[in-house]
XYZ file of C-alpha atoms in Angstrom:
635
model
C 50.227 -5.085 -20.673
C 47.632 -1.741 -20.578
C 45.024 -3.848 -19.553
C 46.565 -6.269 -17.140
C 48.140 -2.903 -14.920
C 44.138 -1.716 -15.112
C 43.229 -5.551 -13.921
C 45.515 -5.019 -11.051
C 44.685 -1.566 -10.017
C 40.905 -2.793 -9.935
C 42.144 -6.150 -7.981
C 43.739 -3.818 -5.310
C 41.038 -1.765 -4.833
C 38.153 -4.578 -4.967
C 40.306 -6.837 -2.300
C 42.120 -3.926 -0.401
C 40.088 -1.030 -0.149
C 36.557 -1.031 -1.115
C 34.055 -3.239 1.256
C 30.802 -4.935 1.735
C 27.733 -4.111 4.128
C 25.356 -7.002 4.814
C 21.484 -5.971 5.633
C 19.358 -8.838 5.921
C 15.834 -9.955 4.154
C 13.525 -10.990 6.457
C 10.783 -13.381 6.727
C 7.574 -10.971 7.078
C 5.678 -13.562 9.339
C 8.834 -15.320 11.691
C 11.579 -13.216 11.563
C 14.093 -15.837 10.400
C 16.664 -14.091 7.864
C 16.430 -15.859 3.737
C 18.632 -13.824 2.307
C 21.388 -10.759 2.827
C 22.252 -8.227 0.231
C 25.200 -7.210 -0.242
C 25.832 -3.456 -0.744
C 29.105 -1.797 -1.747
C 31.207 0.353 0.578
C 33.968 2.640 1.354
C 34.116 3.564 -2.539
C 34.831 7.189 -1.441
C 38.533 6.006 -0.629
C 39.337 5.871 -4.075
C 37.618 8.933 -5.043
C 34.067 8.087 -6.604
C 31.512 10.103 -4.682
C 28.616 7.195 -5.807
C 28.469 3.398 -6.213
C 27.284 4.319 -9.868
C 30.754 6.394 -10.532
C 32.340 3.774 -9.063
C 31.151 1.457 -11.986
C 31.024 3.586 -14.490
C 34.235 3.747 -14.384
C 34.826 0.560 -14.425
C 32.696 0.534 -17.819
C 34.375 3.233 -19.943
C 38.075 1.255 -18.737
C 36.339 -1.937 -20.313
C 37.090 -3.806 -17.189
C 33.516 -4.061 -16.124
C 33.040 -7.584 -16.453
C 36.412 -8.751 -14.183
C 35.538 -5.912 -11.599
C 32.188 -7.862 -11.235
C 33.840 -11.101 -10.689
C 36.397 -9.343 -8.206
C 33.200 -7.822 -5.847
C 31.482 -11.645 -6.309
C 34.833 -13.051 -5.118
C 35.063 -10.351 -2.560
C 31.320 -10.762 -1.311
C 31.208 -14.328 -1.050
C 34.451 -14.368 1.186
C 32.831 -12.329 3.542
C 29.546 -13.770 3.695
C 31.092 -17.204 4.345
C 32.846 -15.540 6.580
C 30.177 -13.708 8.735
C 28.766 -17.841 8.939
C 25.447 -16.855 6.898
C 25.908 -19.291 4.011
C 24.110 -22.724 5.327
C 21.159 -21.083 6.231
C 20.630 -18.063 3.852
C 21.063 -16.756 -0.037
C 23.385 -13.912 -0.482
C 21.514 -11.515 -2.499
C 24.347 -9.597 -5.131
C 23.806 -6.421 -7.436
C 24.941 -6.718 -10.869
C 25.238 -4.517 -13.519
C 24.040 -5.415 -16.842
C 26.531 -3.599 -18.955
C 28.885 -6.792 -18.199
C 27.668 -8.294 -21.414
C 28.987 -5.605 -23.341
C 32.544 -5.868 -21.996
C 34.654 -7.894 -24.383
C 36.026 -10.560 -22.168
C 32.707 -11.303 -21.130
C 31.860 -15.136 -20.801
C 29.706 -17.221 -18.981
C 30.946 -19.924 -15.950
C 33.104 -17.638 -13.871
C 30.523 -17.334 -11.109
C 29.994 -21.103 -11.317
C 33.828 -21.443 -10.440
C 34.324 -18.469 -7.997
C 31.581 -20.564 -5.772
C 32.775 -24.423 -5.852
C 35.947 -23.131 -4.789
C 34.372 -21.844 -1.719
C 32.223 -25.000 -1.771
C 28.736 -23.230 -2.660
C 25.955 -24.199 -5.232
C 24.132 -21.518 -7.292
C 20.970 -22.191 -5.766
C 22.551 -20.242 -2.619
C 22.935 -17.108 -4.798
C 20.440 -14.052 -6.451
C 21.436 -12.103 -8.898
C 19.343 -8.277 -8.643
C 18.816 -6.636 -11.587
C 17.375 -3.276 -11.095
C 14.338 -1.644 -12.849
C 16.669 2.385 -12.401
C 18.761 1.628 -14.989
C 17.881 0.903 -18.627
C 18.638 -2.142 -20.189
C 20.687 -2.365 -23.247
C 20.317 -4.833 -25.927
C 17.499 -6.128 -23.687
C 16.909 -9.464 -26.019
C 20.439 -10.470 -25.284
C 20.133 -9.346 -21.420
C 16.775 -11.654 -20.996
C 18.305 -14.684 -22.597
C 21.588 -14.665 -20.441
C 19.074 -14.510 -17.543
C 17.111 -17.229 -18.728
C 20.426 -19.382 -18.968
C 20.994 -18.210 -15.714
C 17.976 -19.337 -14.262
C 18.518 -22.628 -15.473
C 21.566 -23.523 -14.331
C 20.046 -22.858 -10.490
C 20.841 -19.268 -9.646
C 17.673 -17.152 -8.532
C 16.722 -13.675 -10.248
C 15.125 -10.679 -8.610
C 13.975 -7.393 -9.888
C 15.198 -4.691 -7.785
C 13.596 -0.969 -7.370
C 10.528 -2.363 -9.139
C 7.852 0.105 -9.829
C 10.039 2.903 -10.236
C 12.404 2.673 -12.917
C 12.207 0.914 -16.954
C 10.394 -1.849 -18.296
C 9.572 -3.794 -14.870
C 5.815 -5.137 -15.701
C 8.193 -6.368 -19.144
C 10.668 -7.953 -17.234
C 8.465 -9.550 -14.812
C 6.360 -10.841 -17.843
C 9.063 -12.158 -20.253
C 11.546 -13.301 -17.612
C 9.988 -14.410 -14.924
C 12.194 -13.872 -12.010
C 12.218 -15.737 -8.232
C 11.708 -12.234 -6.772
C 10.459 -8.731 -7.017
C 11.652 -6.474 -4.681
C 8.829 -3.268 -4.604
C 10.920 0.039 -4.085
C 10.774 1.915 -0.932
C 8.851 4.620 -2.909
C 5.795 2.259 -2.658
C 6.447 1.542 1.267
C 6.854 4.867 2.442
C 3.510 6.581 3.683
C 1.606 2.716 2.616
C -0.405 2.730 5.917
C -2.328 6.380 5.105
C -1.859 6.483 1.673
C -4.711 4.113 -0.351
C -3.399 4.614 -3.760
C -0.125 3.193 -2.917
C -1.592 0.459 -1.092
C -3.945 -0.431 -4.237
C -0.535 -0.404 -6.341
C 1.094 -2.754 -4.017
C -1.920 -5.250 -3.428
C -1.788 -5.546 -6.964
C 1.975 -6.084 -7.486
C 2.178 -8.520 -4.339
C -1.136 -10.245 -6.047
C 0.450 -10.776 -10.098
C 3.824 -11.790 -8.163
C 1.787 -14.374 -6.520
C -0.077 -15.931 -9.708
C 3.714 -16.136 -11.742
C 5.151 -18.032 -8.847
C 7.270 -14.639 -7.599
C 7.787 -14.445 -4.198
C 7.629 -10.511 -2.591
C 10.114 -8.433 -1.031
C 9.341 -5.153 0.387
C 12.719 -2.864 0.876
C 12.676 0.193 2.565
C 10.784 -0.715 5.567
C 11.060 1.868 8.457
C 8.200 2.014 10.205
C 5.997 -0.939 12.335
C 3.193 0.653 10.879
C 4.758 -0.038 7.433
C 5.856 -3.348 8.344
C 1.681 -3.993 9.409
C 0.662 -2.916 6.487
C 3.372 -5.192 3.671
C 2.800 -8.003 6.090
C -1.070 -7.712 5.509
C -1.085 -6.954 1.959
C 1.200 -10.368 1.260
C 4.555 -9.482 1.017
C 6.633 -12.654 1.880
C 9.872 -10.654 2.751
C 11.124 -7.471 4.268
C 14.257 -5.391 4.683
C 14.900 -2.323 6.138
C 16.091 0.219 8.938
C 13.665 -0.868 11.361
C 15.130 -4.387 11.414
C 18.830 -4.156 10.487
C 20.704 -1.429 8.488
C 23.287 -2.333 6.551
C 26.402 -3.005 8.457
C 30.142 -3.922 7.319
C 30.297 -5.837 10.604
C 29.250 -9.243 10.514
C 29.054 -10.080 14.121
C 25.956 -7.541 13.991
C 24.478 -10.006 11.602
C 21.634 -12.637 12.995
C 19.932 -15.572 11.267
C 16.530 -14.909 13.476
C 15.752 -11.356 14.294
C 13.090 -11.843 17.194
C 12.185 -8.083 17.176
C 9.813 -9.024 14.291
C 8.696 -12.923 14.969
C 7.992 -10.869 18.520
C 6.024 -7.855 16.587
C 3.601 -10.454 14.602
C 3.214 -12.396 17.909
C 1.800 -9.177 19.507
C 0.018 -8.268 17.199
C -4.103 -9.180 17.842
C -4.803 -9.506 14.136
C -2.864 -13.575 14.673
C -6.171 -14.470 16.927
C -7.886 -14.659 13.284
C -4.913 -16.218 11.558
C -5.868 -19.048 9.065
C -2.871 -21.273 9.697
C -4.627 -23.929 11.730
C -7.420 -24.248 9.182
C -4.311 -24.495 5.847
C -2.708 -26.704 8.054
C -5.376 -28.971 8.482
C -6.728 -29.099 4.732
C -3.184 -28.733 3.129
C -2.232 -32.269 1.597
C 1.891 -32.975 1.672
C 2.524 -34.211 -1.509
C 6.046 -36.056 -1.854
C 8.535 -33.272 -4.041
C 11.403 -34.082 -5.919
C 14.427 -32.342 -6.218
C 15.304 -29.963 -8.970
C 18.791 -31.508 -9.387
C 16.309 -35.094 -9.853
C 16.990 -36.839 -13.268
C 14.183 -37.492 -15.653
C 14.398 -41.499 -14.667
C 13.293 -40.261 -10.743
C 10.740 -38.099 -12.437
C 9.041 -41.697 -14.420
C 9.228 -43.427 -11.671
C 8.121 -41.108 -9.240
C 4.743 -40.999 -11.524
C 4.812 -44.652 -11.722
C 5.090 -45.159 -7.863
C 2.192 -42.286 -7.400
C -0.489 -43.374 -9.544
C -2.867 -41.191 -8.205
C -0.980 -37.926 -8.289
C -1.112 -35.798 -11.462
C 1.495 -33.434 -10.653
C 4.877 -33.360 -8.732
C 6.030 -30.128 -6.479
C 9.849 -29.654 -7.371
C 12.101 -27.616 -5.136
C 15.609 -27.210 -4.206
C 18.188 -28.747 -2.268
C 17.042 -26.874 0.820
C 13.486 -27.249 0.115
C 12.936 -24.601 -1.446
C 9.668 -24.723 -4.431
C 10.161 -23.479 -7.788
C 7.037 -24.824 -9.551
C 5.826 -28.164 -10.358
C 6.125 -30.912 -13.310
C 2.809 -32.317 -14.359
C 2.085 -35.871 -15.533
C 0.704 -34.951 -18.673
C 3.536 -32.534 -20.016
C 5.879 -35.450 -20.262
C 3.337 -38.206 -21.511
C 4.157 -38.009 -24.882
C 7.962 -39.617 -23.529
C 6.742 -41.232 -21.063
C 4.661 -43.738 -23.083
C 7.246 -43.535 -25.904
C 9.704 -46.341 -25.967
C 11.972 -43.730 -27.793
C 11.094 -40.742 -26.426
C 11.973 -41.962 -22.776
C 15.346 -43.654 -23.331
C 16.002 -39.995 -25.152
C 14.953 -38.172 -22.321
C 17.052 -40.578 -20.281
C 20.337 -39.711 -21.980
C 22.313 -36.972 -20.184
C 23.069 -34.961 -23.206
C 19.727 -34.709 -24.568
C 18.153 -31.513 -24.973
C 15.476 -31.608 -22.004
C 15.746 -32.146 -18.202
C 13.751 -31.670 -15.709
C 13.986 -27.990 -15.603
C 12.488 -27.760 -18.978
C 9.311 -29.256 -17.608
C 8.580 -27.385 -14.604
C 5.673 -25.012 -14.611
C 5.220 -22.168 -12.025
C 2.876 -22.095 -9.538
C 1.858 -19.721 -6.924
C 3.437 -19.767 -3.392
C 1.919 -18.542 -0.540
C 2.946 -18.664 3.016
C 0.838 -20.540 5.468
C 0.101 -17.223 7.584
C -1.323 -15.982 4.530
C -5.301 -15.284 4.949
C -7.465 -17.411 2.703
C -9.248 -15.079 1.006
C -5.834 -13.765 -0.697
C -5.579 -17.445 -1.341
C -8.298 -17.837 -3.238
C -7.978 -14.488 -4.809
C -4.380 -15.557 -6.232
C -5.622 -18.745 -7.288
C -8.967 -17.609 -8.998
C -6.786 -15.710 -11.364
C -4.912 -18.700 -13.184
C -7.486 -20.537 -15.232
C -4.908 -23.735 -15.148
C -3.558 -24.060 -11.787
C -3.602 -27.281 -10.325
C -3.635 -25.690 -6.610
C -1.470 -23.413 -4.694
C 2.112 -24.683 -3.018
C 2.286 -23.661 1.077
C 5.549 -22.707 2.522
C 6.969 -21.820 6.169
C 10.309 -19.859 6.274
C 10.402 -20.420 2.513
C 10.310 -24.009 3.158
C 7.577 -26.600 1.232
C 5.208 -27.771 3.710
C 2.102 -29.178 1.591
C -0.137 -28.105 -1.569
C -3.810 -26.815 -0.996
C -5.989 -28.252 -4.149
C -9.213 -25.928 -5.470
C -11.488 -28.527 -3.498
C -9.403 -27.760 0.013
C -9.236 -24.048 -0.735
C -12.653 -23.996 -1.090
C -13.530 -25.891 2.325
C -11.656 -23.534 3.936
C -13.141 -20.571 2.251
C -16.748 -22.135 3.342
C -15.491 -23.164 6.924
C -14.336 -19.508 7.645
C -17.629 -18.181 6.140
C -19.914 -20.481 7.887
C -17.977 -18.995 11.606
C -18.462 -15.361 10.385
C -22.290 -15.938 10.036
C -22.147 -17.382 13.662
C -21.210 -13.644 14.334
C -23.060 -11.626 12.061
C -26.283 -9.512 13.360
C -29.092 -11.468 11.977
C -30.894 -8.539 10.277
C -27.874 -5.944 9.150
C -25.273 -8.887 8.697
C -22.792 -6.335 10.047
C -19.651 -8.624 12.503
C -21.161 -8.966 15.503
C -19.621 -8.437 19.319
C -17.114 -10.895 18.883
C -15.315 -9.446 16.077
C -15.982 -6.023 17.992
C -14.349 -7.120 20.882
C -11.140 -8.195 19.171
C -10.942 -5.128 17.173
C -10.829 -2.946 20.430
C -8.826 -5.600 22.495
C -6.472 -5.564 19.163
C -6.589 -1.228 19.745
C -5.536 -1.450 23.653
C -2.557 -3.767 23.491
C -0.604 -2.715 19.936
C 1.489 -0.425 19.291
C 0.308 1.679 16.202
C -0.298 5.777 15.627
C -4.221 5.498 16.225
C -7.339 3.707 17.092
C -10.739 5.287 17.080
C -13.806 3.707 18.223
C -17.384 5.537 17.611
C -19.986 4.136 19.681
C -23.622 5.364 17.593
C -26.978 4.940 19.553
C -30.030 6.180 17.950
C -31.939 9.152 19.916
C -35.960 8.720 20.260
C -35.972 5.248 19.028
C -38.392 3.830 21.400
C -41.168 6.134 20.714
C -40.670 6.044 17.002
C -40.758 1.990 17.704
C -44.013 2.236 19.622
C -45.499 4.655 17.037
C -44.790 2.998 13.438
C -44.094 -0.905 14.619
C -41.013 -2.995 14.490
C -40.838 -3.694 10.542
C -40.194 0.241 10.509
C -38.160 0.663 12.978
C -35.868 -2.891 11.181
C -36.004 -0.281 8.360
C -34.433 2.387 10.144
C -31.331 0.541 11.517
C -31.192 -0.932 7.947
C -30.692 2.612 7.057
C -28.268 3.579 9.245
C -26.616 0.037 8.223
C -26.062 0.698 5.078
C -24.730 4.195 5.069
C -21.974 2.737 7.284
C -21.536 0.124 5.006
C -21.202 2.322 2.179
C -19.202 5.348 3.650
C -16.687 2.867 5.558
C -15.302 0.305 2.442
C -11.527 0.884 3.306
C -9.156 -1.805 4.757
C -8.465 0.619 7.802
C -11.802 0.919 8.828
C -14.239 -1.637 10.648
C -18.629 -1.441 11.052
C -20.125 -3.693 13.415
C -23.657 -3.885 15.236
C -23.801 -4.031 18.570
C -27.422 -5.262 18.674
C -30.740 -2.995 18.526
C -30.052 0.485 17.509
C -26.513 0.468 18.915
C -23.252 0.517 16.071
C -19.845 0.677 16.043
C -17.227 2.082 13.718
C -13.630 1.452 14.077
C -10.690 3.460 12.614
C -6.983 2.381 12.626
C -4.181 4.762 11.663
C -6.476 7.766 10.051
C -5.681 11.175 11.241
C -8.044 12.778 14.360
C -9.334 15.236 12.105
C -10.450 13.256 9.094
C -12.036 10.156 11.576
C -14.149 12.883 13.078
C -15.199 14.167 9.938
C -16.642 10.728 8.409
C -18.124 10.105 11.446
C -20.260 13.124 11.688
C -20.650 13.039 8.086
C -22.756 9.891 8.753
C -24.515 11.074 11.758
C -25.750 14.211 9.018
C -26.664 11.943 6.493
C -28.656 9.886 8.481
C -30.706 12.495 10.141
C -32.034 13.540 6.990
C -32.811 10.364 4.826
C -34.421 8.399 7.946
C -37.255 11.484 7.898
C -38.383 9.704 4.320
C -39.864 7.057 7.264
C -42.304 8.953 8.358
C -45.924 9.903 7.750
C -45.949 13.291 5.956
C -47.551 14.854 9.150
C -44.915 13.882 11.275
C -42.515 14.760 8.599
C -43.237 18.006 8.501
C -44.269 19.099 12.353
C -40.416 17.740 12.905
C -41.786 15.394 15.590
C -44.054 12.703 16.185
C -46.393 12.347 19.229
C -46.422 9.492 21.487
C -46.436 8.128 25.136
C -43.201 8.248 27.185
C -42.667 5.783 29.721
C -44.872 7.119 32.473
C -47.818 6.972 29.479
C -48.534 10.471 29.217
C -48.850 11.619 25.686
C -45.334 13.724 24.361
C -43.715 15.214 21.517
C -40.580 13.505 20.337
C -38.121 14.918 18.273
C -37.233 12.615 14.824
C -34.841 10.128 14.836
C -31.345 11.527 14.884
C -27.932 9.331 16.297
C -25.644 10.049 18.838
C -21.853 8.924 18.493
C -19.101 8.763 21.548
C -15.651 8.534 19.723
C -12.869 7.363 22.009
C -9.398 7.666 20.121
C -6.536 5.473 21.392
C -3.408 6.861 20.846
C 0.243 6.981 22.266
C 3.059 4.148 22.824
C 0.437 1.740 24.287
C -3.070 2.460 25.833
C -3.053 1.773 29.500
C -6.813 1.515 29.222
C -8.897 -1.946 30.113
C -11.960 -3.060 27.854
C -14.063 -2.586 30.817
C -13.143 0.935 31.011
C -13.308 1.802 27.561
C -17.151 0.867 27.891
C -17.588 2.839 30.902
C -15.945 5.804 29.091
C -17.902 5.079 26.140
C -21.293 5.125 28.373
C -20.358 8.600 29.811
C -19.389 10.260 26.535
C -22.536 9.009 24.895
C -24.648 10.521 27.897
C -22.969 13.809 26.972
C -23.389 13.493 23.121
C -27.022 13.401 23.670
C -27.604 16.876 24.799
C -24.552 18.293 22.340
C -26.065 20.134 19.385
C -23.867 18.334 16.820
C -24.319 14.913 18.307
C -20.973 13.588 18.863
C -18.143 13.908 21.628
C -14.925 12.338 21.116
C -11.601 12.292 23.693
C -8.269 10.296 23.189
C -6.782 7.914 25.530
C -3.029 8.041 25.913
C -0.583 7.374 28.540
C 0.746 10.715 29.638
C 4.930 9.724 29.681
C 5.847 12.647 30.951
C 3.635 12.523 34.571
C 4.673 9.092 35.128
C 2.522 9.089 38.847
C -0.510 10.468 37.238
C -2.835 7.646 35.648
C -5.612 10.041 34.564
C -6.942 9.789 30.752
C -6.703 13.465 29.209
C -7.740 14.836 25.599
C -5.187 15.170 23.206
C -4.716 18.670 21.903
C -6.630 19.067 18.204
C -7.424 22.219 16.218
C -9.693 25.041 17.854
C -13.006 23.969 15.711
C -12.823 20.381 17.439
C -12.141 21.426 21.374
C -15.602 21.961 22.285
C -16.622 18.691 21.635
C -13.259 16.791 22.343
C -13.363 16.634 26.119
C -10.756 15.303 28.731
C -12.165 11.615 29.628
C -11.131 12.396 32.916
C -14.106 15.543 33.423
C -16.489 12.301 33.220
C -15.424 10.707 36.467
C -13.618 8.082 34.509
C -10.511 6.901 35.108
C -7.855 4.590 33.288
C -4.890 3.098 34.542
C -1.948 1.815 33.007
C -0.227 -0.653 33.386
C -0.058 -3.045 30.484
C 3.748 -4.488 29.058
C 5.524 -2.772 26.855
C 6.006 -3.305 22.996
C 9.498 -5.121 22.242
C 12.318 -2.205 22.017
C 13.283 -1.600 18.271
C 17.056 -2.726 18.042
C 19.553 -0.041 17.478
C 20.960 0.488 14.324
């Protein structure tokens, strides 16, 4: 009688008091909403300052287990409710102590959703990495069950908690979801950037599809879109909200954010598209007599994408795994009796899955790390769309090389204007913290050209090439050549201060290894002698390089590419005569002077002012004008 009052006081408090919020996982590249996760509210009404209290007490009360199958019950209502459940998963928490409550028992879940008429394909399970498992072999193989009988798995908090690199090994799950600890700061912070390229990239190879939580920022957003994440949730999109009408199954804000962003002009999806091969999938709910004769019917294909009821991939079954019944008299009519051991779930094989705005080159690098897979499987919205074999991947890869050497300087092999151009178009229209372009011109080329010949003066821009090449590695950075003795180096999101630095820095090292070029005479007078233009005989100071850095800064620039060159022209003119060789200014629409359209310098530490001048002291002028970046929603 104890424990059916304590079944009844839970009941009451599950169904009358307590509540759910709803905050939405979103596809990185479109916007449109796979999954929401429900997250426990209200818990403070019955006294329990934290969700964990909350089921902790529900543990030492040994009603764990039927308080889990209450908030199921209670979260499924709701999400049905909110009209979320054709279209989307409902992501649910669950504690793992459950198994060691003793009324414990598998099927409950299974019967809590046909009454509300919903397959287990519709739900994921999260099982997170902050608290440590108990009796872990027991844990993995009710998971495994679980996976098999259609219900998706996802890691929560991983990276930060126990034993997530041996969960994701021996179990497998449909998704990771990489803590916020990983997402905040990812734009300036490279270590955290290395961890999560390497997470998103391991997910990728097992078949694990990516969800980045935690995501406040657009900068952050940029950043797990461009690394591979397939999925994001956060405050900048949605927070969590116990009001379903708030709820949306496309939230434009980001499908609107990827549109605007310039990166899409060198988007890969029309070249996957076009080498991608649909192969025909069956269904994981298939029986292993549609699996024969699907082999028998496609004689040429070795392997057979399998995915869910609403298209959704989960691996593939290969031809030759189930040979050994297929050309068994026995071992097929076995395989064809319902209660045999194996189905078609025991045959399929992961296999990576990448979505089709994915770049190539992350392609390839997922693929080239499975020795056996067959290809990769391409998705839209989560949806199968076609499988790209090692021979397409590779035309692809060779296509996209074969149009960068169309635009690569001829002797450097530095990106040429083209890729130049986008870059800075990419820095006037988006909305990010800052762009910095340095414009480098050597000083006293042309006499030094005259003097030693054109193989030595190759080797001097070869030198300057390379030290760009070799300072400038990171993802946030760009080198180009303009043509001649003319570079550019681009910065995105690095602080004033430090993009200043590196940029002198190079200017310093390259004024003293190009003097190794010259004749020990000229070496060592600190000048050469040659004609100037008129053809009178002059002493020319050694090569040394002038750099014009323009940063762009502020809500949007309201600066035109033909300006920025202008500006560029006039700040290099001035970095000629300065004694350190550089001049920088930012670019920024002043929101507080709304009639003013004037370009002015950004204010910057005392050491930098001399040589960080207002844009507008050169006669230039930029106006704004440009539309606006979509509003973030309110939350």
């Amino acid at each position: 009688m104890a424990m059916r009052t304590l079944e009844e006081k839970w009941a009451a408090i599950v169904f009358d008091i307590v509540d759910y919020a709803f905050e939405p996982i979103i596809n990185v590249h479109t916007g449109a909403a796979f999954g929401f996760e429900a997250l426990l509210r209200n818990y403070q009404a019955v006294g329990f300052d934290t969700i964990q209290e909350f089921f902790d007490a529900a543990y030492r009360e040994k009603v764990l287990f039927k308080v889990e199958l209450f908030l199921r019950e209670k979260a499924i209502q709701k999400f049905i409710a909110a009209g979320l459940h054709e279209k989307a998963k409902l992501f649910f928490n669950v504690d793992a102590r459950i198994i060691n409550m003793p009324d414990y028992q598998q099927g409950h879940t299974a019967r809590i959703l046909a009454r509300y008429g919903l397959k287990p394909h519709s739900m994921t399970f999260e099982i997170t990495e902050r608290q440590r498992l108990e009796n872990t072999e027991r844990v993995l193989q009710i998971l495994r069950i679980t996976q098999a009988q259609s219900y998706n798995i996802a890691i929560d908090d991983f990276g930060v908690g126990y034993s997530g690199l041996q969960l994701l090994y021996t179990l497998e799950p449909d998704f990771i979801k990489i803590d916020r600890f990983f997402i905040s700061n990812l734009a300036t912070d490279s270590k955290k950037r290395f961890f999560v390229t390497s997470i998103v990239n391991m997910a990728h190879l097992l078949g694990i599809t990516v969800i980045a939580e935690g995501i406040e920022t657009e900068q952050e957003y940029y950043v797990c879109r461009d690394l591979g994440c397939d999925f994001v949730q956060g405050y900048l999109f949605q927070a969590p909200t116990t009001d379903i009408t708030q709820l949306q199954l496309k939230y434009e804000y980001v499908e609107r954010l990827a549109r605007l962003d310039r990166r899409k002009s060198v988007s890969d999806q029309q070249l996957i598209y076009d080498k991608a091969e649909y192969i025909p999938q069956l269904s994981i709910d298939a029986d292993m007599e549609e699996v024969f004769n699907y082999f028998l019917e496609n004689k040429h294909i070795s392997f057979c994408p399998i995915t869910t009821p609403n298209n959704e991939p989960v691996g593939i079954v290969r031809e030759r795994d189930i040979k050994a019944f297929a050309y068994s008299l026995y071992g097929r009519q076995l395989l064809k009796n319902k209660s045999a051991a194996k189905s078609l779930k025991d045959f399929i094989v992961r296999c990576p899955i990448v979505d089709i705005n994915t770049r190539a080159e992350q392609m390839l690098e997922i693929f080239s790390m499975e020795d056996d897979a067959e290809g990769i499987i391409i998705v839209e919205d989560m949806q199968y769309i076609g499988f790209l074999s090692t021979k397409s991947l590779l035309r692809i890869i060779n296509e996209k090389n074969v149009a960068a050497a169309r635009d690569q300087n001829p002797l450097t092999k530095l990106p040429g204007n083209t890729v130049i151009h986008a870059y800075v178009s990419e820095g006037l229209e988006q909305k990010v913290d800052h762009y910095a372009l340095v414009y480098y011109d050597f000083n006293n080329f042309k006499p030094y050209n005259d003097k030693y010949g054109f193989r030595r003066g190759d080797k001097a821009i070869l030198l300057f090439a390379d030290i760009l090449r070799r300072r400038f590695t990171q993802e946030n950075c760009l080198v180009g050549h303009i043509g001649g003795d003319d570079f550019f180096l681009g910065f995105k999101n690095v602080p004033f201060e430090d993009a200043y630095r590196q940029a002198k820095e190079a200017i310093v090292e390259f004024t003293e290894s190009v003097k190794e070029l010259y004749d020990e005479k000229d070496r060592l007078n600190g000048y050469l002698e040659a004609k100037d233009r008129e053809g009178n005989l002059k002493r020319f100071p050694l090569l040394t390089v002038s750099a014009a850095m323009l940063v762009i800064a502020g809500e949007k620039s309201s600066c035109s590419m033909e300006e920025v060159s202008m500006i560029l022209a006039e700040m290099k003119k001035m970095s000629k005569s300065n004694s350190e060789k550089i001049t920088a200014a930012t670019v920024y629409r002043r929101l507080t002077d709304p009639v003013s359209n004037s370009v002015v310098a950004s204010s910057e530490s005392q050491a930098l002012k001399q040589n960080h001048l207002a844009v507008s002291a050169a006669g230039v002028i930029a106006h704004s004008g440009a539309a606006a970046l979509p509003e973030k929603p309110n939350n």
